[in-house]
PDB file of C-alpha atoms and ligand atoms in Angstrom:
ATOM      1  CA  UNK A1318       7.422  15.442 -17.617  1.00 96.00           C
ATOM      2  CA  UNK A1319       3.972  16.397 -16.411  1.00 98.00           C
ATOM      3  CA  UNK A1320       2.460  15.029 -13.036  1.00 98.00           C
ATOM      4  CA  UNK A1321      -1.326  14.507 -12.972  1.00 98.00           C
ATOM      5  CA  UNK A1322      -3.122  14.146  -9.910  1.00 98.00           C
ATOM      6  CA  UNK A1323      -6.169  12.287  -9.496  1.00 98.00           C
ATOM      7  CA  UNK A1324      -8.671  12.915  -6.803  1.00 98.00           C
ATOM      8  CA  UNK A1325      -7.372  10.297  -4.784  1.00 98.00           C
ATOM      9  CA  UNK A1326      -3.655  11.314  -4.860  1.00 98.00           C
ATOM     10  CA  UNK A1327      -3.742  12.291  -1.228  1.00 98.00           C
ATOM     11  CA  UNK A1328      -1.076  15.173  -1.746  1.00 98.00           C
ATOM     12  CA  UNK A1329       1.367  12.438  -3.361  1.00 98.00           C
ATOM     13  CA  UNK A1330       1.290  14.101  -6.559  1.00 98.00           C
ATOM     14  CA  UNK A1331       2.262  17.289  -5.197  1.00 98.00           C
ATOM     15  CA  UNK A1332       5.201  15.645  -2.978  1.00 98.00           C
ATOM     16  CA  UNK A1333       6.653  13.698  -6.145  1.00 98.00           C
ATOM     17  CA  UNK A1334       6.426  16.745  -8.257  1.00 98.00           C
ATOM     18  CA  UNK A1335       8.344  18.703  -5.629  1.00 98.00           C
ATOM     19  CA  UNK A1336      11.003  16.012  -5.488  1.00 98.00           C
ATOM     20  CA  UNK A1337      11.370  15.822  -9.302  1.00 97.00           C
ATOM     21  CA  UNK A1338      10.681  19.358  -9.947  1.00 97.00           C
ATOM     22  CA  UNK A1339       8.114  18.694 -12.240  1.00 97.00           C
ATOM     23  CA  UNK A1340       5.081  20.599 -12.737  1.00 98.00           C
ATOM     24  CA  UNK A1341       1.737  19.471 -11.124  1.00 98.00           C
ATOM     25  CA  UNK A1342      -1.900  19.402 -12.720  1.00 98.00           C
ATOM     26  CA  UNK A1343      -4.933  18.604 -10.710  1.00 98.00           C
ATOM     27  CA  UNK A1344      -7.814  16.539 -12.832  1.00 98.00           C
ATOM     28  CA  UNK A1345     -10.975  18.295 -13.263  1.00 98.00           C
ATOM     29  CA  UNK A1346     -14.010  16.145 -12.375  1.00 98.00           C
ATOM     30  CA  UNK A1347     -17.846  17.058 -12.807  1.00 98.00           C
ATOM     31  CA  UNK A1348     -20.347  14.990 -11.122  1.00 97.00           C
ATOM     32  CA  UNK A1349     -23.693  14.200 -12.411  1.00 98.00           C
ATOM     33  CA  UNK A1350     -26.898  14.023 -10.915  1.00 98.00           C
ATOM     34  CA  UNK A1351     -27.226  10.097 -11.411  1.00 97.00           C
ATOM     35  CA  UNK A1352     -23.956   9.506  -9.879  1.00 94.00           C
ATOM     36  CA  UNK A1353     -21.748   9.212 -13.260  1.00 97.00           C
ATOM     37  CA  UNK A1354     -18.744  11.408 -13.486  1.00 98.00           C
ATOM     38  CA  UNK A1355     -16.634  12.900 -16.252  1.00 98.00           C
ATOM     39  CA  UNK A1356     -13.033  14.023 -15.599  1.00 98.00           C
ATOM     40  CA  UNK A1357     -10.705  16.667 -17.826  1.00 98.00           C
ATOM     41  CA  UNK A1358      -6.739  17.175 -17.788  1.00 98.00           C
ATOM     42  CA  UNK A1359      -7.011  21.071 -18.506  1.00 98.00           C
ATOM     43  CA  UNK A1360      -3.188  20.946 -19.993  1.00 97.00           C
ATOM     44  CA  UNK A1361      -1.470  20.363 -23.193  1.00 96.00           C
ATOM     45  CA  UNK A1362       0.162  16.664 -22.546  1.00 97.00           C
ATOM     46  CA  UNK A1363       0.722  15.992 -26.371  1.00 97.00           C
ATOM     47  CA  UNK A1364       4.254  14.589 -26.616  1.00 97.00           C
ATOM     48  CA  UNK A1365       4.884  14.643 -23.136  1.00 95.00           C
ATOM     49  CA  UNK A1366       5.900  12.191 -20.229  1.00 96.00           C
ATOM     50  CA  UNK A1367       2.717  12.025 -18.054  1.00 98.00           C
ATOM     51  CA  UNK A1368       2.859  10.718 -14.696  1.00 98.00           C
ATOM     52  CA  UNK A1369      -0.600  10.027 -13.278  1.00 98.00           C
ATOM     53  CA  UNK A1370      -1.053   9.766  -9.379  1.00 98.00           C
ATOM     54  CA  UNK A1371      -3.938   8.029  -8.214  1.00 98.00           C
ATOM     55  CA  UNK A1372      -4.343   5.968  -4.946  1.00 98.00           C
ATOM     56  CA  UNK A1373      -7.289   2.967  -4.780  1.00 98.00           C
ATOM     57  CA  UNK A1374      -8.547   3.487  -1.177  1.00 98.00           C
ATOM     58  CA  UNK A1375     -12.418   3.853  -0.747  1.00 97.00           C
ATOM     59  CA  UNK A1376     -14.511   4.341  -2.797  1.00 97.00           C
ATOM     60  CA  UNK A1377     -12.369   1.767  -4.681  1.00 98.00           C
ATOM     61  CA  UNK A1378     -14.557   1.257  -7.639  1.00 97.00           C
ATOM     62  CA  UNK A1379     -15.026   4.992  -8.365  1.00 97.00           C
ATOM     63  CA  UNK A1380     -11.027   6.020  -7.537  1.00 98.00           C
ATOM     64  CA  UNK A1381     -10.356   2.870 -10.297  1.00 98.00           C
ATOM     65  CA  UNK A1382     -12.601   4.061 -12.921  1.00 98.00           C
ATOM     66  CA  UNK A1383     -11.640   7.849 -12.518  1.00 98.00           C
ATOM     67  CA  UNK A1384      -7.899   6.145 -13.031  1.00 98.00           C
ATOM     68  CA  UNK A1385      -9.013   4.389 -16.239  1.00 98.00           C
ATOM     69  CA  UNK A1386     -10.767   7.770 -17.415  1.00 98.00           C
ATOM     70  CA  UNK A1387      -7.519   9.727 -16.536  1.00 98.00           C
ATOM     71  CA  UNK A1388      -5.152   7.258 -18.625  1.00 98.00           C
ATOM     72  CA  UNK A1389      -7.376   6.838 -21.425  1.00 98.00           C
ATOM     73  CA  UNK A1390      -7.725  10.611 -21.896  1.00 98.00           C
ATOM     74  CA  UNK A1391      -3.924  11.253 -21.325  1.00 98.00           C
ATOM     75  CA  UNK A1392      -3.751   8.861 -24.034  1.00 97.00           C
ATOM     76  CA  UNK A1393      -6.304  10.286 -26.362  1.00 97.00           C
ATOM     77  CA  UNK A1394      -4.519  13.604 -25.816  1.00 97.00           C
ATOM     78  CA  UNK A1395      -1.437  12.622 -27.476  1.00 97.00           C
ATOM     79  CA  UNK A1396       0.849  11.806 -24.157  1.00 98.00           C
ATOM     80  CA  UNK A1397       3.970  10.031 -25.506  1.00 96.00           C
ATOM     81  CA  UNK A1398       4.138   7.774 -22.212  1.00 95.00           C
ATOM     82  CA  UNK A1399       1.742   7.372 -19.733  1.00 98.00           C
ATOM     83  CA  UNK A1400       2.994   5.987 -16.237  1.00 98.00           C
ATOM     84  CA  UNK A1401       0.584   5.050 -13.744  1.00 98.00           C
ATOM     85  CA  UNK A1402       1.367   5.624  -9.894  1.00 98.00           C
ATOM     86  CA  UNK A1403      -0.947   3.987  -7.705  1.00 98.00           C
ATOM     87  CA  UNK A1404       0.313   4.335  -4.119  1.00 98.00           C
ATOM     88  CA  UNK A1405      -2.138   1.841  -2.671  1.00 98.00           C
ATOM     89  CA  UNK A1406      -3.508  -0.659  -4.869  1.00 98.00           C
ATOM     90  CA  UNK A1407      -6.679  -2.099  -4.197  1.00 98.00           C
ATOM     91  CA  UNK A1408      -7.781  -5.889  -4.549  1.00 97.00           C
ATOM     92  CA  UNK A1409      -4.107  -6.951  -4.454  1.00 96.00           C
ATOM     93  CA  UNK A1410      -5.080  -9.491  -1.410  1.00 94.00           C
ATOM     94  CA  UNK A1411      -7.521 -11.127  -3.634  1.00 96.00           C
ATOM     95  CA  UNK A1412      -4.825 -12.567  -5.421  1.00 95.00           C
ATOM     96  CA  UNK A1413      -6.070 -16.120  -5.672  1.00 95.00           C
ATOM     97  CA  UNK A1414      -9.120 -18.204  -5.267  1.00 97.00           C
ATOM     98  CA  UNK A1415      -9.357 -18.929  -1.466  1.00 93.00           C
ATOM     99  CA  UNK A1416     -12.850 -20.426  -2.012  1.00 93.00           C
ATOM    100  CA  UNK A1417     -14.057 -22.288  -4.870  1.00 95.00           C
ATOM    101  CA  UNK A1418     -15.968 -19.918  -7.521  1.00 97.00           C
ATOM    102  CA  UNK A1419     -14.288 -16.754  -6.234  1.00 96.00           C
ATOM    103  CA  UNK A1420     -13.157 -14.264  -9.121  1.00 97.00           C
ATOM    104  CA  UNK A1421      -9.382 -13.189  -8.848  1.00 97.00           C
ATOM    105  CA  UNK A1422      -9.808  -9.434  -8.364  1.00 98.00           C
ATOM    106  CA  UNK A1423      -6.272  -8.532  -8.901  1.00 98.00           C
ATOM    107  CA  UNK A1424      -5.763  -9.951 -12.002  1.00 98.00           C
ATOM    108  CA  UNK A1425      -9.095  -8.249 -13.335  1.00 98.00           C
ATOM    109  CA  UNK A1426      -7.457  -4.824 -12.139  1.00 98.00           C
ATOM    110  CA  UNK A1427      -4.103  -5.524 -14.064  1.00 98.00           C
ATOM    111  CA  UNK A1428      -6.288  -6.472 -17.215  1.00 98.00           C
ATOM    112  CA  UNK A1429      -8.438  -2.923 -16.943  1.00 98.00           C
ATOM    113  CA  UNK A1430      -5.289  -1.090 -16.461  1.00 98.00           C
ATOM    114  CA  UNK A1431      -3.638  -2.735 -19.589  1.00 97.00           C
ATOM    115  CA  UNK A1432      -6.560  -2.079 -21.580  1.00 97.00           C
ATOM    116  CA  UNK A1433      -6.244   1.717 -21.439  1.00 97.00           C
ATOM    117  CA  UNK A1434      -2.551   1.839 -22.322  1.00 93.00           C
ATOM    118  CA  UNK A1435      -0.555   2.101 -19.072  1.00 94.00           C
ATOM    119  CA  UNK A1436       3.031   2.306 -20.029  1.00 96.00           C
ATOM    120  CA  UNK A1437       4.472   2.034 -17.114  1.00 98.00           C
ATOM    121  CA  UNK A1438       3.261   0.936 -13.546  1.00 98.00           C
ATOM    122  CA  UNK A1439       4.317   1.894 -10.225  1.00 98.00           C
ATOM    123  CA  UNK A1440       3.255   0.680  -6.538  1.00 98.00           C
ATOM    124  CA  UNK A1441       3.978   0.803  -3.066  1.00 98.00           C
ATOM    125  CA  UNK A1442       4.585  -2.660  -1.138  1.00 96.00           C
ATOM    126  CA  UNK A1443       1.472  -4.528  -2.591  1.00 94.00           C
ATOM    127  CA  UNK A1444       0.302  -7.400  -0.912  1.00 89.00           C
ATOM    128  CA  UNK A1445       2.265  -9.592  -3.495  1.00 89.00           C
ATOM    129  CA  UNK A1446       4.255  -8.635  -6.772  1.00 93.00           C
ATOM    130  CA  UNK A1447       3.052 -11.711  -8.459  1.00 95.00           C
ATOM    131  CA  UNK A1448      -0.236 -10.456 -10.145  1.00 96.00           C
ATOM    132  CA  UNK A1449       1.880  -7.680 -11.822  1.00 97.00           C
ATOM    133  CA  UNK A1450       3.612  -9.784 -13.894  1.00 97.00           C
ATOM    134  CA  UNK A1451       0.388  -9.591 -16.081  1.00 97.00           C
ATOM    135  CA  UNK A1452       1.042  -5.749 -16.587  1.00 97.00           C
ATOM    136  CA  UNK A1453       2.315  -5.281 -20.226  1.00 95.00           C
ATOM    137  CA  UNK A1454       4.234  -2.079 -19.580  1.00 95.00           C
ATOM    138  CA  UNK A1455       7.284  -1.584 -17.107  1.00 97.00           C
ATOM    139  CA  UNK A1456       6.514  -2.254 -13.509  1.00 98.00           C
ATOM    140  CA  UNK A1457       8.609  -0.694 -10.409  1.00 98.00           C
ATOM    141  CA  UNK A1458       7.326  -1.893  -6.658  1.00 98.00           C
ATOM    142  CA  UNK A1459       8.668   0.738  -4.180  1.00 98.00           C
ATOM    143  CA  UNK A1460       9.656  -0.578  -0.816  1.00 97.00           C
ATOM    144  CA  UNK A1461       9.994   1.956   1.611  1.00 97.00           C
ATOM    145  CA  UNK A1462      12.308  -0.020   3.401  1.00 97.00           C
ATOM    146  CA  UNK A1463      14.736   3.089   4.511  1.00 96.00           C
ATOM    147  CA  UNK A1464      11.477   5.225   5.584  1.00 96.00           C
ATOM    148  CA  UNK A1465       9.971   2.714   7.823  1.00 97.00           C
ATOM    149  CA  UNK A1466      13.445   2.103   9.425  1.00 97.00           C
ATOM    150  CA  UNK A1467      14.013   5.586  10.184  1.00 97.00           C
ATOM    151  CA  UNK A1468      10.291   5.844  11.579  1.00 96.00           C
ATOM    152  CA  UNK A1469      10.948   2.582  13.596  1.00 97.00           C
ATOM    153  CA  UNK A1470      14.309   3.962  14.858  1.00 96.00           C
ATOM    154  CA  UNK A1471      12.672   7.035  16.489  1.00 95.00           C
ATOM    155  CA  UNK A1472      10.005   5.296  18.203  1.00 94.00           C
ATOM    156  CA  UNK A1473      12.134   2.459  20.215  1.00 90.00           C
ATOM    157  CA  UNK A1474      15.171   1.509  21.715  1.00 90.00           C
ATOM    158  CA  UNK A1475      15.625  -2.093  21.277  1.00 95.00           C
ATOM    159  CA  UNK A1476      13.323  -3.286  18.301  1.00 97.00           C
ATOM    160  CA  UNK A1477      12.742  -6.606  16.899  1.00 96.00           C
ATOM    161  CA  UNK A1478      11.003  -6.653  13.691  1.00 96.00           C
ATOM    162  CA  UNK A1479       8.153  -9.240  13.435  1.00 95.00           C
ATOM    163  CA  UNK A1480       6.287  -9.913  10.470  1.00 94.00           C
ATOM    164  CA  UNK A1481       2.887 -11.592  11.437  1.00 93.00           C
ATOM    165  CA  UNK A1482       3.445 -13.921   8.237  1.00 88.00           C
ATOM    166  CA  UNK A1483       5.370 -15.736   6.185  1.00 81.00           C
ATOM    167  CA  UNK A1484       4.253 -13.422   3.031  1.00 77.00           C
ATOM    168  CA  UNK A1485       5.201 -10.665   4.571  1.00 74.00           C
ATOM    169  CA  UNK A1486       8.455 -11.777   6.260  1.00 87.00           C
ATOM    170  CA  UNK A1487      10.759 -10.323   2.937  1.00 91.00           C
ATOM    171  CA  UNK A1488       9.896  -6.798   3.719  1.00 93.00           C
ATOM    172  CA  UNK A1489      10.501  -7.395   7.523  1.00 94.00           C
ATOM    173  CA  UNK A1490      13.488  -8.609   7.279  1.00 94.00           C
ATOM    174  CA  UNK A1491      14.781  -5.720   5.062  1.00 96.00           C
ATOM    175  CA  UNK A1492      13.583  -3.197   7.578  1.00 97.00           C
ATOM    176  CA  UNK A1493      15.543  -5.174  10.154  1.00 97.00           C
ATOM    177  CA  UNK A1494      18.778  -5.344   8.259  1.00 97.00           C
ATOM    178  CA  UNK A1495      18.453  -1.431   7.694  1.00 97.00           C
ATOM    179  CA  UNK A1496      18.241  -1.261  11.381  1.00 97.00           C
ATOM    180  CA  UNK A1497      20.741  -3.807  12.029  1.00 97.00           C
ATOM    181  CA  UNK A1498      18.155  -5.403  14.866  1.00 96.00           C
ATOM    182  CA  UNK A1499      16.679  -9.097  14.705  1.00 94.00           C
ATOM    183  CA  UNK A1500      13.741 -10.123  13.060  1.00 93.00           C
ATOM    184  CA  UNK A1501      11.104 -13.078  13.502  1.00 91.00           C
ATOM    185  CA  UNK A1502       7.852 -14.199  11.758  1.00 90.00           C
ATOM    186  CA  UNK A1503       4.672 -15.665  12.828  1.00 92.00           C
ATOM    187  CA  UNK A1504       2.491 -18.799  11.474  1.00 87.00           C
ATOM    188  CA  UNK A1505      -0.580 -17.088  11.027  1.00 84.00           C
ATOM    189  CA  UNK A1506      -3.759 -18.663   9.930  1.00 87.00           C
ATOM    190  CA  UNK A1507      -7.035 -17.228   8.769  1.00 84.00           C
ATOM    191  CA  UNK A1508     -10.369 -18.808   8.399  1.00 85.00           C
ATOM    192  CA  UNK A1509     -11.677 -17.411   5.043  1.00 79.00           C
ATOM    193  CA  UNK A1510     -15.284 -17.958   5.996  1.00 83.00           C
ATOM    194  CA  UNK A1511     -15.125 -15.693   9.177  1.00 83.00           C
ATOM    195  CA  UNK A1512     -12.125 -13.923   8.644  1.00 79.00           C
ATOM    196  CA  UNK A1513     -10.870 -14.545  12.029  1.00 86.00           C
ATOM    197  CA  UNK A1514      -6.961 -14.712  12.795  1.00 85.00           C
ATOM    198  CA  UNK A1515      -5.130 -17.118  14.607  1.00 84.00           C
ATOM    199  CA  UNK A1516      -1.516 -17.172  15.455  1.00 84.00           C
ATOM    200  CA  UNK A1517      -0.228 -20.776  15.913  1.00 79.00           C
ATOM    201  CA  UNK A1518       3.604 -20.092  16.712  1.00 75.00           C
ATOM    202  CA  UNK A1519       6.856 -18.221  16.190  1.00 76.00           C
ATOM    203  CA  UNK A1520       8.562 -19.636  13.475  1.00 67.00           C
ATOM    204  CA  UNK A1521      11.893 -18.359  14.501  1.00 66.00           C
ATOM    205  CA  UNK A1522      13.241 -16.268  17.309  1.00 67.00           C
ATOM    206  CA  UNK A1523      12.176 -15.104  20.773  1.00 78.00           C
ATOM    207  CA  UNK A1524      10.348 -11.622  22.210  1.00 87.00           C
ATOM    208  CA  UNK A1525      11.833 -11.728  25.699  1.00 88.00           C
ATOM    209  CA  UNK A1526      12.781  -8.271  26.603  1.00 88.00           C
ATOM    210  CA  UNK A1527      12.582  -6.909  22.920  1.00 95.00           C
ATOM    211  CA  UNK A1528      10.381  -3.955  21.762  1.00 96.00           C
ATOM    212  CA  UNK A1529       8.480  -6.059  19.292  1.00 97.00           C
ATOM    213  CA  UNK A1530       7.617  -3.811  16.123  1.00 98.00           C
ATOM    214  CA  UNK A1531       4.785  -5.899  13.928  1.00 97.00           C
ATOM    215  CA  UNK A1532       5.635  -4.758  10.382  1.00 97.00           C
ATOM    216  CA  UNK A1533       2.845  -5.354   7.805  1.00 95.00           C
ATOM    217  CA  UNK A1534       1.947  -4.343   4.455  1.00 95.00           C
ATOM    218  CA  UNK A1535      -1.687  -3.166   5.434  1.00 95.00           C
ATOM    219  CA  UNK A1536      -4.021  -2.777   8.589  1.00 96.00           C
ATOM    220  CA  UNK A1537      -7.641  -3.428   7.488  1.00 95.00           C
ATOM    221  CA  UNK A1538      -9.802  -4.943  10.372  1.00 94.00           C
ATOM    222  CA  UNK A1539      -6.797  -4.703  12.365  1.00 96.00           C
ATOM    223  CA  UNK A1540      -7.198  -8.945  13.138  1.00 94.00           C
ATOM    224  CA  UNK A1541      -3.589  -9.497  12.237  1.00 95.00           C
ATOM    225  CA  UNK A1542      -2.152  -6.876  14.552  1.00 97.00           C
ATOM    226  CA  UNK A1543      -4.347  -7.707  17.243  1.00 96.00           C
ATOM    227  CA  UNK A1544      -3.549 -11.408  17.467  1.00 95.00           C
ATOM    228  CA  UNK A1545       0.154 -10.713  16.873  1.00 96.00           C
ATOM    229  CA  UNK A1546       0.137  -8.122  19.744  1.00 96.00           C
ATOM    230  CA  UNK A1547      -1.369 -10.321  22.113  1.00 95.00           C
ATOM    231  CA  UNK A1548       0.886 -13.166  21.020  1.00 93.00           C
ATOM    232  CA  UNK A1549       3.847 -11.053  21.509  1.00 94.00           C
ATOM    233  CA  UNK A1550       3.022 -10.060  24.992  1.00 94.00           C
ATOM    234  CA  UNK A1551       2.054 -13.468  26.152  1.00 92.00           C
ATOM    235  CA  UNK A1552       5.485 -14.315  25.012  1.00 91.00           C
ATOM    236  CA  UNK A1553       7.559 -12.197  26.963  1.00 92.00           C
ATOM    237  CA  UNK A1554       7.743  -8.758  24.546  1.00 95.00           C
ATOM    238  CA  UNK A1555       8.893  -5.490  26.705  1.00 95.00           C
ATOM    239  CA  UNK A1556       6.623  -3.377  24.411  1.00 96.00           C
ATOM    240  CA  UNK A1557       4.667  -3.788  21.189  1.00 97.00           C
ATOM    241  CA  UNK A1558       4.244  -1.291  18.249  1.00 98.00           C
ATOM    242  CA  UNK A1559       3.229  -1.682  14.818  1.00 98.00           C
ATOM    243  CA  UNK A1560       4.548   0.180  11.452  1.00 97.00           C
ATOM    244  CA  UNK A1561       2.181  -0.577   8.367  1.00 97.00           C
ATOM    245  CA  UNK A1562       2.559   0.872   5.122  1.00 97.00           C
ATOM    246  CA  UNK A1563      -1.245   1.053   4.086  1.00 98.00           C
ATOM    247  CA  UNK A1564      -3.881   2.393   6.686  1.00 97.00           C
ATOM    248  CA  UNK A1565      -6.902   1.096   5.719  1.00 96.00           C
ATOM    249  CA  UNK A1566      -8.239   0.894   9.319  1.00 95.00           C
ATOM    250  CA  UNK A1567     -11.449  -0.296   8.536  1.00 94.00           C
ATOM    251  CA  UNK A1568     -14.147  -0.497  11.368  1.00 94.00           C
ATOM    252  CA  UNK A1569     -13.067  -0.235  14.868  1.00 95.00           C
ATOM    253  CA  UNK A1570      -9.375  -1.494  13.952  1.00 96.00           C
ATOM    254  CA  UNK A1571      -7.964   1.488  15.687  1.00 95.00           C
ATOM    255  CA  UNK A1572      -9.531   0.774  18.922  1.00 95.00           C
ATOM    256  CA  UNK A1573      -9.153  -2.750  18.804  1.00 96.00           C
ATOM    257  CA  UNK A1574      -5.409  -2.330  18.270  1.00 97.00           C
ATOM    258  CA  UNK A1575      -5.097  -0.159  21.120  1.00 96.00           C
ATOM    259  CA  UNK A1576      -6.849  -2.387  23.356  1.00 97.00           C
ATOM    260  CA  UNK A1577      -4.498  -5.131  22.467  1.00 97.00           C
ATOM    261  CA  UNK A1578      -1.510  -3.446  24.008  1.00 97.00           C
ATOM    262  CA  UNK A1579       0.066  -1.771  20.897  1.00 98.00           C
ATOM    263  CA  UNK A1580       1.517   1.483  22.287  1.00 97.00           C
ATOM    264  CA  UNK A1581       2.355   3.263  18.885  1.00 97.00           C
ATOM    265  CA  UNK A1582       1.115   3.006  15.429  1.00 97.00           C
ATOM    266  CA  UNK A1583       2.719   4.322  12.203  1.00 98.00           C
ATOM    267  CA  UNK A1584       1.587   4.418   8.690  1.00 97.00           C
ATOM    268  CA  UNK A1585       2.307   6.068   5.261  1.00 98.00           C
ATOM    269  CA  UNK A1586       0.218   8.760   3.261  1.00 98.00           C
ATOM    270  CA  UNK A1587      -0.817   5.966   0.530  1.00 98.00           C
ATOM    271  CA  UNK A1588      -4.335   6.382   2.316  1.00 98.00           C
ATOM    272  CA  UNK A1589      -5.867   9.359   4.257  1.00 97.00           C
ATOM    273  CA  UNK A1590      -6.056   8.433   7.672  1.00 91.00           C
ATOM    274  CA  UNK A1591      -6.950  10.531  10.777  1.00 86.00           C
ATOM    275  CA  UNK A1592      -5.355  10.829  14.119  1.00 86.00           C
ATOM    276  CA  UNK A1593      -2.338   8.360  12.749  1.00 92.00           C
ATOM    277  CA  UNK A1594       1.349   9.471  12.468  1.00 94.00           C
ATOM    278  CA  UNK A1595       2.140   8.835   8.972  1.00 96.00           C
ATOM    279  CA  UNK A1596       5.625   9.279   7.115  1.00 97.00           C
ATOM    280  CA  UNK A1597       5.486  10.541   3.340  1.00 97.00           C
ATOM    281  CA  UNK A1598       6.338   8.393   0.858  1.00 97.00           C
ATOM    282  CA  UNK A1599       6.427  10.768  -1.979  1.00 98.00           C
ATOM    283  CA  UNK A1600      10.160  10.947  -2.310  1.00 97.00           C
ATOM    284  CA  UNK A1601      10.392   7.018  -2.278  1.00 97.00           C
ATOM    285  CA  UNK A1602       7.856   7.215  -5.108  1.00 98.00           C
ATOM    286  CA  UNK A1603       9.840   9.778  -7.128  1.00 98.00           C
ATOM    287  CA  UNK A1604      13.027   7.871  -6.905  1.00 97.00           C
ATOM    288  CA  UNK A1605      10.693   4.720  -8.529  1.00 98.00           C
ATOM    289  CA  UNK A1606       9.657   6.820 -11.058  1.00 97.00           C
ATOM    290  CA  UNK A1607      13.314   7.883 -12.059  1.00 96.00           C
ATOM    291  CA  UNK A1608      14.264   4.299 -12.005  1.00 96.00           C
ATOM    292  CA  UNK A1609      11.353   3.154 -14.082  1.00 96.00           C
ATOM    293  CA  UNK A1610      12.188   5.811 -16.770  1.00 91.00           C
ATOM    294  CA  UNK A1611      15.999   4.791 -17.011  1.00 88.00           C
TER     295      UNK A1611
HETATM  296  C1  R5P B 894      -2.358 -10.478   4.879  1.00 92.89           C
HETATM  297  O1  R5P B 894      -1.684 -11.433   4.706  1.00 92.89           O
HETATM  298  C2  R5P B 894      -1.822  -9.035   4.757  1.00 92.89           C
HETATM  299  O2  R5P B 894      -0.421  -8.977   4.809  1.00 92.89           O
HETATM  300  C3  R5P B 894      -2.628  -8.405   6.253  1.00 92.89           C
HETATM  301  O3  R5P B 894      -1.849  -8.860   7.135  1.00 92.89           O
HETATM  302  C4  R5P B 894      -4.009  -8.464   6.214  1.00 92.89           C
HETATM  303  O4  R5P B 894      -4.500  -8.151   5.001  1.00 92.89           O
HETATM  304  C5  R5P B 894      -4.259  -7.596   7.352  1.00 92.89           C
HETATM  305  O5  R5P B 894      -5.791  -7.437   7.636  1.00 92.89           O
HETATM  306  P1  R5P B 894      -6.454  -7.280   8.865  1.00 92.89           P
HETATM  307  O6  R5P B 894      -5.951  -6.053   9.412  1.00 92.89           O
HETATM  308  O7  R5P B 894      -8.211  -7.398   8.494  1.00 92.89           O
HETATM  309  O8  R5P B 894      -6.073  -8.669   9.375  1.00 92.89           O
END
């Protein structure tokens, strides 16, 4: 097996290679003056299982195109199987037509990955796994439950795991089970024209005197965490922390989250982020690769 790291692997290629005892090769990339680029896999991949690692954080389009080029090149060079690892899957949140006439972006991404010959696909806690049913090869979704439970355990004494919406409650409940602590979820509404987040009520549970930990798949503009934090503190939480897998942290998200009373934030290394504590999810991905190859 050979691990091939794209320019947006964020070190996960090295982590996975170390965990699996495999060799890692970085792609070579040449930029042209007009903005186009080409890639090269400078290694003999013929007849090998090739695992390509490329996250899809910004610039999403360049990273996606680069990934398609790498898969196509690996196939063209005679790789026997191409397994694609996308730690952060961009466009996963546009999984339906929220407003009439919109495109379903994640379906287009899946079609593009299929078109170049992806034999197996691995990603970490996407917004929803439903669109991945469109992948033609095998799919493995990595749920870093133990890794995040461990991160929470280190940071608070009496945790109550909170999902900000019904969609994310499965992951939050799994983390709570791992910790042996209670969980709750919120009834969240978003205005799809303005992006504004409104928390309507607690679906189950009470926050009084608990260290509330908001667990989510992704933090983007931060509106979800800000609204959930204010709601929790307003309903008696002793403290609020947050653990999210993908730290997009767009615009002034970080400052808004701190101002909303969140005392600690932890993420993962699916996306590079400065000044935020991250846990390495390479071992979880390595285990996912082994399962997919069974
Ligand atoms: C939405 O359902 C997701 O699970 C996240 O809660 C959301 O995308 C976070 O976005 P933002 O940080 O902009 O509120």
